[in-house]
Coordinates of C-alpha atoms in Angstrom, one line a residue:
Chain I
X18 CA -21.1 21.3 -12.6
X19 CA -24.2 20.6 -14.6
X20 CA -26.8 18.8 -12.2
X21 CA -27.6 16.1 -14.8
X22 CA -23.6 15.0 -14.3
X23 CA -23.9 14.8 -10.7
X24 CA -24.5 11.1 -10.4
X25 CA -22.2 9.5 -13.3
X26 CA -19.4 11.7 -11.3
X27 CA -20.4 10.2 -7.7
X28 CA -20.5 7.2 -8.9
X29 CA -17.0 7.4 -10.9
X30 CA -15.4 8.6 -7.3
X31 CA -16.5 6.0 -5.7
X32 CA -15.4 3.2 -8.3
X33 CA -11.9 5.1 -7.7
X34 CA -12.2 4.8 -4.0
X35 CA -13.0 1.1 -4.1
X36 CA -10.1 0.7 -6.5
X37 CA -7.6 2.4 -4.1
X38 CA -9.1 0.4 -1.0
X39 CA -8.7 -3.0 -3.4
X40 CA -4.9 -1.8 -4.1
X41 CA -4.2 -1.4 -0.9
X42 CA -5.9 -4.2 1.3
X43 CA -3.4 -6.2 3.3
X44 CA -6.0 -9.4 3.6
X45 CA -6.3 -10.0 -0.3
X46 CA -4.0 -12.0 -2.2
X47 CA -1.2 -10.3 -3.0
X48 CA 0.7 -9.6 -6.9
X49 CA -1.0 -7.7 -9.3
X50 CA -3.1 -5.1 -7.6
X51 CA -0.2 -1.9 -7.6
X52 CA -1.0 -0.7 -10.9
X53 CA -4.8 -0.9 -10.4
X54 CA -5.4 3.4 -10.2
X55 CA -3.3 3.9 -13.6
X56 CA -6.5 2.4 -16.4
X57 CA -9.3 3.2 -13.3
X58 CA -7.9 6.7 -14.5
X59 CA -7.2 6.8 -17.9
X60 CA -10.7 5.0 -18.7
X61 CA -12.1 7.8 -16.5
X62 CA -10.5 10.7 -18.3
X63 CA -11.5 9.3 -21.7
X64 CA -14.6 9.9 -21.0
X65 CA -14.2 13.5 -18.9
X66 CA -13.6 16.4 -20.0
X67 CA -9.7 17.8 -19.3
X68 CA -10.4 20.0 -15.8
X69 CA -13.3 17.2 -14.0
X70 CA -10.3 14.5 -15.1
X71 CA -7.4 16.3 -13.7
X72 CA -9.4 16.6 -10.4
X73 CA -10.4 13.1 -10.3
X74 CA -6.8 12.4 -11.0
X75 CA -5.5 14.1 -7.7
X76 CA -7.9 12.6 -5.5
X77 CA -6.6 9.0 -7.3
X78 CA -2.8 9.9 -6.5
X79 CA -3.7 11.5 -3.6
X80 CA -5.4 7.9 -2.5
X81 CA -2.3 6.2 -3.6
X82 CA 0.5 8.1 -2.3
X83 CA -1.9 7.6 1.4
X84 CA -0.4 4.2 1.7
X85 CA 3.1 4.2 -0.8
X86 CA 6.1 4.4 1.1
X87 CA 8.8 6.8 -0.7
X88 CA 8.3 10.3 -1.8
X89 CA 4.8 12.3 -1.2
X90 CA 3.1 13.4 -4.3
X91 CA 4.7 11.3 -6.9
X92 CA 1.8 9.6 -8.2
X93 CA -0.7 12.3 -7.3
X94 CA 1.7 14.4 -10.1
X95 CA 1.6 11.3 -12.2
X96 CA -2.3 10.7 -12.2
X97 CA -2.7 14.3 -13.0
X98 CA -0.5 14.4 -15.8
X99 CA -1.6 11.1 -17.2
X100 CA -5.2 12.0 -17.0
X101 CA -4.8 15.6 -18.5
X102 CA -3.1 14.5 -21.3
X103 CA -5.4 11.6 -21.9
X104 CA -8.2 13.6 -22.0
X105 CA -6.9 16.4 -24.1
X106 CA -5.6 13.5 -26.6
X107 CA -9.1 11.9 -26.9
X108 CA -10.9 14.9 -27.3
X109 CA -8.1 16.1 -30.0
X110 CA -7.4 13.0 -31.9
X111 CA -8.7 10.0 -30.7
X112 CA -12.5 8.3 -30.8
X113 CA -14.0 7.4 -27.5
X114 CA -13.5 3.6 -28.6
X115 CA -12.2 0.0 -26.5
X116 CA -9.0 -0.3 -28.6
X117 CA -8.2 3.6 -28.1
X118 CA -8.5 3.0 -24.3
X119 CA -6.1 0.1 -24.4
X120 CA -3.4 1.5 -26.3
X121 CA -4.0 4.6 -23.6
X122 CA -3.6 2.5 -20.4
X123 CA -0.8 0.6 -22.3
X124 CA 1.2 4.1 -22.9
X125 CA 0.2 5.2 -19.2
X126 CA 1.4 1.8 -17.3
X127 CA 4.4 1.6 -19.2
X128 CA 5.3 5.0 -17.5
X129 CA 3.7 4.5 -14.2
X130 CA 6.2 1.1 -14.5
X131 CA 8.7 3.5 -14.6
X132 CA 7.7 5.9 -11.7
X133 CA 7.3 3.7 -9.6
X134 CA 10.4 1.5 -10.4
X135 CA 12.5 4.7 -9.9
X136 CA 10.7 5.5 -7.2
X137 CA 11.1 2.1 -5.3
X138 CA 14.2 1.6 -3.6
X139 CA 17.6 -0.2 -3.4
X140 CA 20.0 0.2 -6.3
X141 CA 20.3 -0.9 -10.2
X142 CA 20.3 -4.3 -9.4
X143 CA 17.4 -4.2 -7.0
X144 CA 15.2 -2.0 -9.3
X145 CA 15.4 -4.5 -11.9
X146 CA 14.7 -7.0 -9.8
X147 CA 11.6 -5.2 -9.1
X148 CA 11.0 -4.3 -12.4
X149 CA 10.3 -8.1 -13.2
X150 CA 9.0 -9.4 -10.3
X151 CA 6.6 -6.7 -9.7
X152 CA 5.8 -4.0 -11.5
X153 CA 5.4 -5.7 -15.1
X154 CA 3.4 -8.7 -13.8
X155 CA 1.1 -5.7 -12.7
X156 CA 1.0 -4.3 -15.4
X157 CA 0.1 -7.4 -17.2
X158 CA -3.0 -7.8 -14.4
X159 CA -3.7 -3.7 -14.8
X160 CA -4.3 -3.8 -18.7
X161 CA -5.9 -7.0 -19.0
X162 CA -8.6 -5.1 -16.6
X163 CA -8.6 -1.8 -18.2
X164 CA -11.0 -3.7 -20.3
X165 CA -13.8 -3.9 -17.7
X166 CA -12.7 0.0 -16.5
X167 CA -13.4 1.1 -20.0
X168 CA -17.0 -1.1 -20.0
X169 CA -17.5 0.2 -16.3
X170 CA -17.2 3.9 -17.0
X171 CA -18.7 3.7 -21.1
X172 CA -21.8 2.2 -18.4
X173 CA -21.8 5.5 -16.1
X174 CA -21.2 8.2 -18.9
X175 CA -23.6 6.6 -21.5
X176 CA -26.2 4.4 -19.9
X177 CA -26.8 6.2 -16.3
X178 CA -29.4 4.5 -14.5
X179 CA -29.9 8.2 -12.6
X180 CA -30.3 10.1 -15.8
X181 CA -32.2 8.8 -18.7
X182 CA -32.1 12.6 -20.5
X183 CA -28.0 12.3 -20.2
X184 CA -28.4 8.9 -21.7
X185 CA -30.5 10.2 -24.9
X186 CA -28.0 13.9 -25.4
X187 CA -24.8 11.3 -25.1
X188 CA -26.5 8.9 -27.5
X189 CA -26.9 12.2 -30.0
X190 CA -23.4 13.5 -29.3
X191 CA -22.0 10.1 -30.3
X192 CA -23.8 10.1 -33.6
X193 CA -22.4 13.2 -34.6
Chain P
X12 CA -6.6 24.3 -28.2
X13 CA -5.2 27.9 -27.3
X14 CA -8.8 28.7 -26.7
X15 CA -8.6 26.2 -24.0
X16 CA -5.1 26.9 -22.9
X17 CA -6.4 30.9 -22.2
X18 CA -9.4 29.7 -20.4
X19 CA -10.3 30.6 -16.7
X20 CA -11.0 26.5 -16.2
X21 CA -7.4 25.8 -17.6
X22 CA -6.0 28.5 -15.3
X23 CA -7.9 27.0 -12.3
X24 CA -6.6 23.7 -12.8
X25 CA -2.7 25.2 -13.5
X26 CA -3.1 26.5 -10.4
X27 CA -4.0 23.3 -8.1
X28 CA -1.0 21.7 -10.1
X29 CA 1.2 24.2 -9.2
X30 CA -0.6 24.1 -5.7
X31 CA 0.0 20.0 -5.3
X32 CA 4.0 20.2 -6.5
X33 CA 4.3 23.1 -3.9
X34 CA 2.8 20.8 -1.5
X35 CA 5.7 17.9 -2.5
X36 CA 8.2 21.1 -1.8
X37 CA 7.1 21.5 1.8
X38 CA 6.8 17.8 2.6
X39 CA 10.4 17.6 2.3
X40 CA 10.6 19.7 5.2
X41 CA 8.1 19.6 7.4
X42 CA 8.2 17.3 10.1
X43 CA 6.4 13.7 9.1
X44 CA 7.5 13.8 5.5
X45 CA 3.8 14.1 4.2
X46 CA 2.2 16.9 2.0
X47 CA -0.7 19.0 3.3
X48 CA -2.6 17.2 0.9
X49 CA -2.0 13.4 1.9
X50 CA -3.0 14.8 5.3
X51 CA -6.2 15.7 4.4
X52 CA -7.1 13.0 2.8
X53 CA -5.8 11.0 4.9
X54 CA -8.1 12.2 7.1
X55 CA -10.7 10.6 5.6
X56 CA -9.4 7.9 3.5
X57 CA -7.4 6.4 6.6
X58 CA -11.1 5.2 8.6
X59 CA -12.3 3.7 4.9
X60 CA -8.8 1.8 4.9
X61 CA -10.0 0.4 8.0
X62 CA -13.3 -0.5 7.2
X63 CA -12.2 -2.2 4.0
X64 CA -9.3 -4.3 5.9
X65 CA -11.7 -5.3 8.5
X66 CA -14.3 -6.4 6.0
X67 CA -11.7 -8.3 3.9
X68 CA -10.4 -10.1 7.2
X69 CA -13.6 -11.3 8.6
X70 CA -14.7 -12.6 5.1
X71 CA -11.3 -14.5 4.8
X72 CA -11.8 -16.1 8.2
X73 CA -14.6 -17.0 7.5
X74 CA -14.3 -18.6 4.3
X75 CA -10.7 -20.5 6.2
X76 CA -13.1 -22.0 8.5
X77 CA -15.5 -23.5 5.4
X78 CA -12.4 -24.7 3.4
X79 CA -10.8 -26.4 6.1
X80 CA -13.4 -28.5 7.7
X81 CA -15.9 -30.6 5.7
X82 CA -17.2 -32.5 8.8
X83 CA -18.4 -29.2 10.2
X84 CA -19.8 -28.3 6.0
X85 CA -21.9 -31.4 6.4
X86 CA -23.0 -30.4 9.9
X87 CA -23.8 -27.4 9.2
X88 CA -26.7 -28.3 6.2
X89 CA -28.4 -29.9 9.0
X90 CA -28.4 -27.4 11.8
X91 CA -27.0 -24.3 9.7
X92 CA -28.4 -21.0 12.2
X93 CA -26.6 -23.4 15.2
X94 CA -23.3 -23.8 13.5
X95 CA -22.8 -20.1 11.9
X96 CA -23.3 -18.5 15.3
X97 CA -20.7 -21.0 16.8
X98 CA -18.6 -20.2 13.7
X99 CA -18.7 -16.8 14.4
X100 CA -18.4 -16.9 18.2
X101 CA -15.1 -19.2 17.1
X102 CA -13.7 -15.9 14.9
X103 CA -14.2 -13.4 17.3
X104 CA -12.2 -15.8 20.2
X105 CA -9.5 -16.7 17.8
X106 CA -9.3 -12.5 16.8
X107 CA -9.1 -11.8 20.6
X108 CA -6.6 -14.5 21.7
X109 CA -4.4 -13.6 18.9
X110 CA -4.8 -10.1 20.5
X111 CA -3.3 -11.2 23.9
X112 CA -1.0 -13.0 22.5
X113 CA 0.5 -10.2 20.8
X114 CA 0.4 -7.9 24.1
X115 CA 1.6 -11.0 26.3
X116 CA 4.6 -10.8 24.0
X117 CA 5.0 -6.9 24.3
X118 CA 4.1 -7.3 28.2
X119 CA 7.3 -9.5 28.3
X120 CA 9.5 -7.0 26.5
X121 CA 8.0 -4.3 28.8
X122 CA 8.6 -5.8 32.3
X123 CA 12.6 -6.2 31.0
X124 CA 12.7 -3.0 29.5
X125 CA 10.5 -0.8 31.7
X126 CA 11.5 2.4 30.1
X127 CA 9.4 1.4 26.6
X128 CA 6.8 3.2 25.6
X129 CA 4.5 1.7 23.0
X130 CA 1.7 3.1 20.6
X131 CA -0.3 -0.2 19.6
X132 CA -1.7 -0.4 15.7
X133 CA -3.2 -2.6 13.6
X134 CA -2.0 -3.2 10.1
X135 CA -4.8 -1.3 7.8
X136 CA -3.6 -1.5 4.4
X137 CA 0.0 -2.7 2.4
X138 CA 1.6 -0.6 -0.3
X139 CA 1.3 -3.8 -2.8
X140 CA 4.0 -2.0 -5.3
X141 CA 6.6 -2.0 -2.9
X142 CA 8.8 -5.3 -3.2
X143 CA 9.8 -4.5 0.9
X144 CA 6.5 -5.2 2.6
X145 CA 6.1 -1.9 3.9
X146 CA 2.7 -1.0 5.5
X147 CA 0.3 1.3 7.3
X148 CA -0.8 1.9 10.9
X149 CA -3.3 3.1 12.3
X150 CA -1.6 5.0 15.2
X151 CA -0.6 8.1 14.1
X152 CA 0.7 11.3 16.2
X153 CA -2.2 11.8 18.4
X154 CA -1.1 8.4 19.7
X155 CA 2.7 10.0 19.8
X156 CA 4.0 8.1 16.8
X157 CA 7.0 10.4 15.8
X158 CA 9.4 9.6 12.3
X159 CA 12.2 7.2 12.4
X160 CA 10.1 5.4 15.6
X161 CA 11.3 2.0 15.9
X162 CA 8.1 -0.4 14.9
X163 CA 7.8 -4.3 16.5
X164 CA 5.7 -7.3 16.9
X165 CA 6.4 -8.6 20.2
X166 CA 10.4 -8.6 21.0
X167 CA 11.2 -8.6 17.2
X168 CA 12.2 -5.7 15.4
X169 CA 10.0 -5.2 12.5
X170 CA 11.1 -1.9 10.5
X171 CA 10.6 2.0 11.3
X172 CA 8.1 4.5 11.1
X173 CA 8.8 6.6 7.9
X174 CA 5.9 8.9 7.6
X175 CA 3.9 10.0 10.6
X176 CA 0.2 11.4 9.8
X177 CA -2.3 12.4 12.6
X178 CA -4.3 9.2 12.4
X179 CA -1.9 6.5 11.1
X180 CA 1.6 5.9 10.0
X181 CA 3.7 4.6 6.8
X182 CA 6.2 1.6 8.5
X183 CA 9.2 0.5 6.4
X184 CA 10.9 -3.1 7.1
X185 CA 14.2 -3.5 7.4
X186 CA 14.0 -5.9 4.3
X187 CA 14.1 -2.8 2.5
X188 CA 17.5 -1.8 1.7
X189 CA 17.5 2.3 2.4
X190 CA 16.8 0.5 5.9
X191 CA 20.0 0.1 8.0
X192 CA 20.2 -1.6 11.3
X193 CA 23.0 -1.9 13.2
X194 CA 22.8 -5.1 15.1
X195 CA 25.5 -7.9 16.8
X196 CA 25.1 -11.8 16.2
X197 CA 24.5 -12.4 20.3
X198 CA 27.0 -16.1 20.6
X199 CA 30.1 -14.3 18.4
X200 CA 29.5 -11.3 19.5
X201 CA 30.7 -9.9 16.2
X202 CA 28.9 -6.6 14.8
X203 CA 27.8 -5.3 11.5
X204 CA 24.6 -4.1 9.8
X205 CA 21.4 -5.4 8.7
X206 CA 20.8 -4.3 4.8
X207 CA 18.2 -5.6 2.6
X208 CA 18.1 -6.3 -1.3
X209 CA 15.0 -7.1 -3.7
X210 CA 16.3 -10.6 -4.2
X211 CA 16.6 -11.5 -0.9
X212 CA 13.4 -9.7 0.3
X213 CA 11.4 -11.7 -2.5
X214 CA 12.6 -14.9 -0.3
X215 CA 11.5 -13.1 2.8
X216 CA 15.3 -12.6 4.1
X217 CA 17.7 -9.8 4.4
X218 CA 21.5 -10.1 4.8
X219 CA 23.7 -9.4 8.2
X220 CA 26.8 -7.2 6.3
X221 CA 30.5 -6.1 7.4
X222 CA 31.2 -9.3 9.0
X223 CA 35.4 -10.2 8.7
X224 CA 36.0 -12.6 5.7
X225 CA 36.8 -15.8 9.1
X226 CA 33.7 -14.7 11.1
X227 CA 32.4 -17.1 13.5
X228 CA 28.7 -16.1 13.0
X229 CA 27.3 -19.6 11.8
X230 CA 24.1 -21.0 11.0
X231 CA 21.6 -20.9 13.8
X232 CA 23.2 -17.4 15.1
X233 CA 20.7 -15.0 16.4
X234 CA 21.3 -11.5 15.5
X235 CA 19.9 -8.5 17.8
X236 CA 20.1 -5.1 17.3
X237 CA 23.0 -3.4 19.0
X238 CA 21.7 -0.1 19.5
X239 CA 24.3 2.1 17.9
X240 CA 22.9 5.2 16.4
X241 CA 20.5 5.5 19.0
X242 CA 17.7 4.4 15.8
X243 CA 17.0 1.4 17.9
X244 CA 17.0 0.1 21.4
X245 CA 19.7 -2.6 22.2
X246 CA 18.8 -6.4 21.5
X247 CA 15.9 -5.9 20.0
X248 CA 15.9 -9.7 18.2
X249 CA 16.2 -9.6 14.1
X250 CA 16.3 -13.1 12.9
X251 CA 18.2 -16.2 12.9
X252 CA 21.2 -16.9 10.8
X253 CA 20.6 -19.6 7.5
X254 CA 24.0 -19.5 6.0
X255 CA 27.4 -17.6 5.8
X256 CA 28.7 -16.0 2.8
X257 CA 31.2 -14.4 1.5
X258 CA 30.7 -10.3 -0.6
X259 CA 31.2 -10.6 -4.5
X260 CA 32.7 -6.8 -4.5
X261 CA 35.1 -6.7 -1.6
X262 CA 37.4 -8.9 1.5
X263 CA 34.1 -9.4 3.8
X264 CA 31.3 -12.4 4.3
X265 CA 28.2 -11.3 5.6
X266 CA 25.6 -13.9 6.2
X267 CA 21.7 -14.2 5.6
X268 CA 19.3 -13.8 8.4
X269 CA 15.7 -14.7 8.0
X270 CA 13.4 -12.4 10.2
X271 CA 12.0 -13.8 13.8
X272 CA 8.7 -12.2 12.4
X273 CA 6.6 -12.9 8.7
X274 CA 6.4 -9.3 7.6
X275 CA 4.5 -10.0 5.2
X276 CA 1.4 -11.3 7.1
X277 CA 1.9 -9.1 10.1
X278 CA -1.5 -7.9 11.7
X279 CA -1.0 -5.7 14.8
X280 CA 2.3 -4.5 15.4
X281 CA 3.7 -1.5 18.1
X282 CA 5.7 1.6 17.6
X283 CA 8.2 2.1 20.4
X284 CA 7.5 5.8 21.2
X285 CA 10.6 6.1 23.3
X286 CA 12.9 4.3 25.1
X287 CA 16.4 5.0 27.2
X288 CA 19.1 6.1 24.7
X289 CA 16.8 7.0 22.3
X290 CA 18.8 9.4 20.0
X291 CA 21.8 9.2 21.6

């Protein structure tokens, strides 16, 4: 890893690890919070380059399938894949721009509703019940703040406080 | 992008993917249900869990004791160092008499039932996707926390363990409906099973199922566990009965029980490690 990336990428873990600790806290209100990893990643991996992503992606679904009941390694899989193919898509066909970000996290909750409405249990009947009173009221919460992930990340990559040199080379990258 | 696709990096990452669904392979058979993966970072995300609940808790004590008393607001803009060092003396009393509490309750479960054997934890973080309140421990299998453990909060039965780590442990209530306790209503005497669905769990209930279409169970019942199965120690106390009803799909009733225990604001709990009968 080049030296001058050290920092943005410390400082990107550790926005992930306060977003799995926020998910997970039993004192704060709850509703809302479930879906918080899915645009924490995918504003991450628009920004990362496809390998640096996917590992930032296991150690997200690593965090979240920690404290989800149900099958072990469902969402680390799910991060991974989401934040591969995010990353390969932006750096193939997409600009690094807000409304690309959106309509990524929008693509990646609506599947991560799905995971993790097939992964909850009870039957039909139960997973729908689910499906509206949880998941896509999270969802909701999740893309509204993949806003301030994309802002949060554009900040770390572009504007380093710990690199000013990585701040002028992305500045010229952009331009091209 | 076949450059890419050929490259070592590429190959590398292939690899640790394959690795991680290898790992989901082998959790399905080793003992505790968990990947070699979640254990290691479990490992070190478990203490951060911790740190983060304790953090959250102290800050919404304190700001409970600011919202709910302006007298004490206006005292304490005259002598404020006086009255946030009594404030805080005041949290850390209320923490530990909600501590005793919670082992005076155990202490009475374990003088009838001498044969328990309890692994005490505190509730360090909730899976907020799951409509069932499930949540984590922080007793794991150093403390002797072993899958399908029975978990309580004083003589209430709570849920069960469903994925043991070293350091802490995934608990699922029985609101939760691939959770099924078999239990007896303790005036009728009458037995069936305690089930859970997302509608019912969203009201904080679960239902008492396989009762005979005349049952005598009415409101105000208490329903126990009944120890069948060996899962669970006999009269371990569920809930209380609200109403009677009778099954849309078939010639039964069953009725609706509201848990003995908030699940959803439990803060210490214990894992019965073993008891008499225990997989019999």
């Amino acid at each position: 890893m080049p030296k001058k990336m050290l920092w943005p990428r410390l400082f990107a873990a550790l926005v992930l690890v306060v977003t799995a600790l926020l998910r997970c806290n039993p004192y704060l209100p709850s509703g809302g919070r479930s879906l918080l990893l899915v645009p924490a990643v995918v504003c991450l991996a628009v920004f990362e380059d496809t390998v640096p992503a996917l590992l930032f992606a296991l150690l997200a679904g690593a965090m979240w399938d920690v404290t989800s009941v149900g099958r072990d390694g469902v969402f680390t899989l799910f991060c991974a894949v989401a934040a591969a193919a995010v990353s390969l898509v932006v750096r193939l066909y997409f600009r690094r721009k807000t409304f690309s970000a959106l309509l990524l996290c929008a693509v990646a909750l609506a599947a991560a509703v799905a995971v993790s409405v097939a992964a909850a249990d009870g039957s039909g009947a139960d997973k729908v019940h689910l499906l509206f009173s949880v998941a896509l009221p999270s969802a909701a919460v999740a893309e509204l703040l993949s806003v301030g992930y994309y802002c949060l990340f554009k900040k770390i990559y572009r504007n380093s406080v710990f690199n000013k040199k990585l701040r002028s080379e992305f500045g010229a990258s952009e331009a091209k | 992008m076949r450059k890419f696709l050929k490259s070592s990096a590429f190959r590398i990452a292939a690899v640790l993917l394959c690795a991680a669904l290898l790992g989901c392979v082998a959790a399905s058979s080793t003992l505790g249900g968990a990947t070699p993966l979640s254990r290691a970072v479990d490992f070190v995300f478990t203490p951060l869990e911790k740190l983060s609940a304790a953090i959250s808790k102290n800050l919404s004590d304190m700001n409970a004791a600011f919202t709910s008393s302006r007298y004490y607001q206006e005292k304490m803009r005259e002598m404020q160092d006086t009255i946030d060092e009594l404030r805080s003396q005041m949290v850390d009393y209320e923490q530990t008499a909600q501590k005793l509490a919670d082992y005076e309750a155990v202490l009475g479960l374990k003088e009838s039932n001498a044969d328990y054997v309890f692994a005490a934890g505190s509730v360090i973080s909730r899976d907020s996707s799951d409509g069932y309140y499930s949540f984590v421990l922080d007793c794991g299998a150093k403390d002797g926390v072993a899958l399908n453990d029975p978990v309580v909060s004083g003589q209430y039965l709570v849920g069960v363990v469903k994925e043991v780590r070293d350091t802490s442990c995934v608990a699922r209530t029985f609101l939760s409906p691939e959770i099924n306790v078999s239990a007896y209503e303790v005036r009728s005497r009458e037995e069936g099973f305690i089930s859970g669905t997302a509608a019912l769990s969203r009201r904080g209930e679960c239902s008492f199922s396989g009762l005979e279409k005349g049952t005598s169970v009415a409101k105000g019942g208490i329903v126990c566990t009944s120890g069948i199965g060996g899962l669970y120690p006999r009269d371990l106390i569920i809930g209380t009965v609200t109403e009677v009803l009778d099954e849309a799909e078939n010639a039964s009733a069953y009725a609706v029980v509201v848990p003995g225990v908030n699940v959803s604001e439990l803060v210490t709990a214990f894992v019965l490690t073993d008891f008499a009968g225990k997989g019999e």
